[in-house]
Coordinates of C-alpha atoms and ligand atoms in Angstrom, one line a residue:
M1 CA 140.9 -182.7 172.3
N2 CA 137.4 -181.9 170.9
I3 CA 135.3 -185.0 170.6
P4 CA 132.4 -184.8 168.1
A5 CA 129.4 -185.2 170.3
Q6 CA 125.8 -184.1 170.7
P7 CA 124.5 -181.5 171.2
F8 CA 128.0 -180.0 170.5
G9 CA 131.6 -180.9 170.8
F10 CA 133.0 -182.2 174.1
D11 CA 136.4 -180.8 175.1
L12 CA 138.1 -183.8 176.6
D13 CA 140.9 -183.1 179.1
L14 CA 142.2 -186.6 179.8
A15 CA 144.4 -185.5 182.7
H16 CA 141.2 -184.3 184.5
A17 CA 138.8 -187.0 183.3
A18 CA 137.7 -190.4 184.6
L19 CA 136.1 -193.3 182.8
V20 CA 133.1 -194.4 185.0
I21 CA 131.8 -197.9 184.2
I22 CA 128.4 -198.5 185.8
D23 CA 127.4 -201.9 187.0
M24 CA 128.8 -204.2 184.3
Q25 CA 128.3 -207.0 186.8
R26 CA 127.1 -210.5 186.2
D27 CA 123.8 -209.6 188.0
F28 CA 122.7 -207.6 185.1
V29 CA 124.5 -209.0 182.1
E30 CA 124.3 -212.8 182.6
P31 CA 121.3 -215.2 183.0
G32 CA 120.4 -216.0 186.6
G33 CA 121.0 -212.6 188.1
F34 CA 119.0 -209.6 189.3
G35 CA 118.2 -208.4 185.8
E36 CA 116.7 -211.7 184.8
T37 CA 114.7 -212.1 188.0
L38 CA 112.9 -208.9 187.0
G39 CA 111.8 -210.6 183.8
N40 CA 114.4 -209.0 181.4
D41 CA 116.3 -210.4 178.4
V42 CA 119.9 -210.0 179.4
S43 CA 121.3 -210.7 175.9
L44 CA 120.5 -207.1 174.9
L45 CA 123.1 -205.9 177.5
Q46 CA 125.7 -208.4 176.4
A47 CA 125.9 -206.8 173.0
I48 CA 127.7 -203.7 174.3
V49 CA 130.6 -205.6 175.9
P50 CA 133.0 -205.5 172.9
A51 CA 132.6 -201.7 172.5
C52 CA 133.1 -201.2 176.3
Q53 CA 136.2 -203.4 176.1
A54 CA 137.7 -201.4 173.3
V55 CA 137.2 -198.1 175.2
L56 CA 138.5 -199.5 178.5
Q57 CA 141.7 -200.8 176.8
A58 CA 142.3 -197.5 175.0
W59 CA 141.6 -195.5 178.1
R60 CA 144.0 -197.6 180.2
R61 CA 146.7 -197.3 177.5
A62 CA 146.2 -193.5 177.5
G63 CA 146.8 -193.6 181.3
G64 CA 143.3 -192.4 182.3
L65 CA 141.7 -192.9 185.7
V66 CA 139.1 -195.8 185.7
V67 CA 136.2 -196.2 188.1
H68 CA 134.0 -199.3 188.2
T69 CA 130.8 -199.5 190.1
R70 CA 128.7 -202.4 191.3
E71 CA 125.1 -202.2 192.6
A72 CA 125.7 -204.2 195.8
H73 CA 124.2 -204.6 199.2
R74 CA 125.8 -205.8 202.4
P75 CA 125.2 -209.4 203.3
D76 CA 122.9 -208.4 206.2
L77 CA 121.0 -206.1 203.8
S78 CA 121.2 -203.2 206.3
D79 CA 121.8 -200.9 203.3
C80 CA 118.8 -202.2 201.3
P81 CA 115.6 -200.3 202.1
P82 CA 112.6 -202.7 202.5
A83 CA 110.9 -200.6 199.8
K84 CA 113.6 -201.7 197.3
R85 CA 113.6 -205.3 198.4
L86 CA 109.9 -205.8 198.6
R87 CA 108.7 -203.9 195.5
G88 CA 107.2 -205.7 192.6
N89 CA 107.0 -209.4 192.0
P90 CA 110.5 -210.6 190.9
S91 CA 111.2 -214.4 190.7
L92 CA 113.9 -213.8 193.4
R93 CA 114.4 -210.8 195.7
I94 CA 117.6 -209.0 196.6
G95 CA 119.4 -211.3 199.1
D96 CA 117.7 -214.5 197.9
E97 CA 119.9 -217.4 196.8
G98 CA 120.1 -217.6 193.0
P99 CA 122.2 -219.6 190.5
M100 CA 125.0 -217.1 190.9
G101 CA 124.8 -216.7 194.7
R102 CA 122.7 -214.2 196.6
I103 CA 121.0 -211.7 194.4
L104 CA 122.8 -208.2 194.4
V105 CA 124.8 -209.0 197.5
A106 CA 128.5 -207.9 197.7
G107 CA 131.0 -210.7 197.3
E108 CA 128.7 -213.1 195.6
P109 CA 129.7 -214.6 192.2
G110 CA 126.8 -212.7 190.5
N111 CA 128.0 -209.4 191.9
Q112 CA 131.4 -209.6 190.2
I113 CA 132.2 -207.4 187.2
I114 CA 132.2 -209.6 184.1
D115 CA 135.6 -211.1 183.3
T116 CA 136.0 -209.1 180.0
L117 CA 135.8 -205.8 181.9
A118 CA 137.4 -206.9 185.2
P119 CA 139.1 -204.1 187.1
L120 CA 142.9 -204.0 187.2
P121 CA 144.8 -203.4 190.5
G122 CA 144.8 -199.7 191.3
E123 CA 141.5 -199.0 189.6
I124 CA 138.7 -197.7 191.8
V125 CA 135.9 -200.2 192.5
L126 CA 132.9 -198.9 194.3
D127 CA 129.9 -200.9 195.7
K128 CA 126.8 -198.7 195.7
P129 CA 123.6 -199.5 197.4
G130 CA 121.5 -197.1 195.2
K131 CA 121.1 -196.5 191.6
G132 CA 123.4 -193.4 191.6
A133 CA 127.1 -193.8 191.9
F134 CA 127.4 -190.9 194.4
Y135 CA 124.8 -191.9 196.9
A136 CA 126.4 -193.5 200.0
T137 CA 129.8 -193.9 198.3
P138 CA 133.1 -192.0 198.5
L139 CA 133.1 -191.3 194.8
Q140 CA 133.0 -187.5 195.0
N141 CA 135.9 -187.4 197.5
L142 CA 138.0 -189.8 195.3
L143 CA 137.4 -187.7 192.2
E144 CA 138.2 -184.5 194.1
Q145 CA 141.5 -186.0 195.3
A146 CA 142.3 -187.0 191.8
G147 CA 141.5 -183.5 190.4
V148 CA 138.8 -184.9 188.1
T149 CA 136.3 -182.6 186.5
Q150 CA 135.0 -184.6 183.6
L151 CA 133.4 -188.0 183.5
V152 CA 133.0 -190.4 180.6
F153 CA 130.2 -192.9 181.2
M154 CA 129.6 -196.5 180.0
G155 CA 127.5 -199.3 181.5
V156 CA 124.0 -200.4 182.4
T157 CA 121.2 -199.7 182.4
T158 CA 121.0 -196.5 180.5
E159 CA 117.9 -195.0 182.1
V160 CA 118.4 -196.4 185.6
C161 CA 121.9 -196.4 187.1
V162 CA 123.7 -194.7 184.3
Q163 CA 121.3 -191.8 184.0
T164 CA 120.9 -191.5 187.8
S165 CA 124.7 -191.3 188.2
M166 CA 125.0 -188.8 185.4
R167 CA 122.4 -186.6 187.0
E168 CA 124.1 -186.8 190.4
A169 CA 127.4 -185.9 188.7
N170 CA 125.9 -183.0 186.7
D171 CA 124.5 -181.5 189.9
R172 CA 128.0 -181.8 191.5
G173 CA 129.5 -179.8 188.6
Y174 CA 131.1 -182.5 186.5
D175 CA 131.0 -182.4 182.7
C176 CA 129.6 -185.8 181.6
L177 CA 129.9 -187.6 178.3
L178 CA 127.8 -190.8 177.8
L179 CA 129.1 -193.3 175.1
E180 CA 126.1 -194.3 173.1
D181 CA 127.2 -197.8 172.0
C182 CA 128.7 -198.6 175.4
T183 CA 125.4 -198.3 177.4
E184 CA 122.2 -200.4 177.1
S185 CA 118.8 -200.9 178.5
Y186 CA 116.5 -203.9 178.7
F187 CA 114.1 -201.5 176.9
P188 CA 115.6 -200.0 173.7
H189 CA 113.1 -197.2 173.6
F190 CA 114.1 -196.2 177.2
K191 CA 117.7 -196.0 176.1
A192 CA 116.8 -193.8 173.1
A193 CA 114.7 -191.5 175.3
A194 CA 117.5 -191.3 178.0
L195 CA 120.1 -190.3 175.4
E196 CA 117.8 -187.6 174.1
M197 CA 117.0 -186.4 177.6
V198 CA 120.7 -186.1 178.6
R199 CA 121.7 -184.0 175.7
A200 CA 118.5 -181.9 175.2
Q201 CA 118.3 -178.2 176.1
G202 CA 122.0 -177.6 175.4
A203 CA 123.4 -180.6 177.2
I204 CA 121.2 -180.1 180.3
V205 CA 122.7 -183.3 181.8
G206 CA 125.6 -183.9 179.5
W207 CA 126.8 -185.0 176.1
T208 CA 126.5 -188.2 174.1
A209 CA 128.8 -189.6 171.4
P210 CA 129.6 -192.9 169.8
S211 CA 132.7 -194.6 171.1
A212 CA 134.3 -194.2 167.7
A213 CA 134.3 -190.4 168.3
L214 CA 136.3 -190.8 171.5
L215 CA 138.9 -193.5 170.4
P216 CA 141.1 -191.2 168.3
A217 CA 141.6 -188.9 171.3
L218 CA 142.9 -191.9 173.2
A219 CA 145.3 -193.2 170.5
P220 CA 149.0 -193.1 171.1
R221 CA 150.7 -190.1 169.6
Ligands
LIG301 C1 118.9 -201.4 187.7 C2 121.1 -200.6 187.1 N1 118.5 -201.3 186.5 N2 122.4 -200.9 187.3 N3 120.2 -201.2 188.0 O1 118.2 -201.8 188.6 O2 120.7 -199.9 186.2

């Protein structure tokens, strides 16, 4: 089905598409996590949760493949380059103990996907040590095994992990659609710029569309 999108319609083929939800984990969306340690207002990100929930429910009902990612490091931080841990002046660094457990560490309470978007059994959940979902993860293999050629993206933050993942996917040959009201940044002007960059030059990285444009394609027939 053709989804009205920018810069032109996106031909969704649900049987060969996956919904990729980037890093909707407590670390970024709730107070006391990684996002807040960097000085950000996390309430901005909470605003997209209802729209993400509506798409996730519709996608599941339509029988589509779902992939969840978490930005997460091993407890011994062996997959966290010192350059990432030591950069800047956050109130807590990756691996430090915070109000939701160790910051950005796999298995800690803060590293869990928020309850409203919690993965169901059978859905793919990937811990990724980088910003991109393909770097040091089995994502490409899993998508190839499932015959996936199209990716629909939601999640946070638009210009960091979402855009990086879309660029990685684009270089690997996937057609990518980013849902505009299902992604957010701590910096609204960065979100606006990222959306423009993605769809510029004839969808040089991919397409963007509001979730309302996708939902009719997922409705029961
Ligand atoms: C960041 C992310 N912003 N998930 N991570 O550091 O976008």
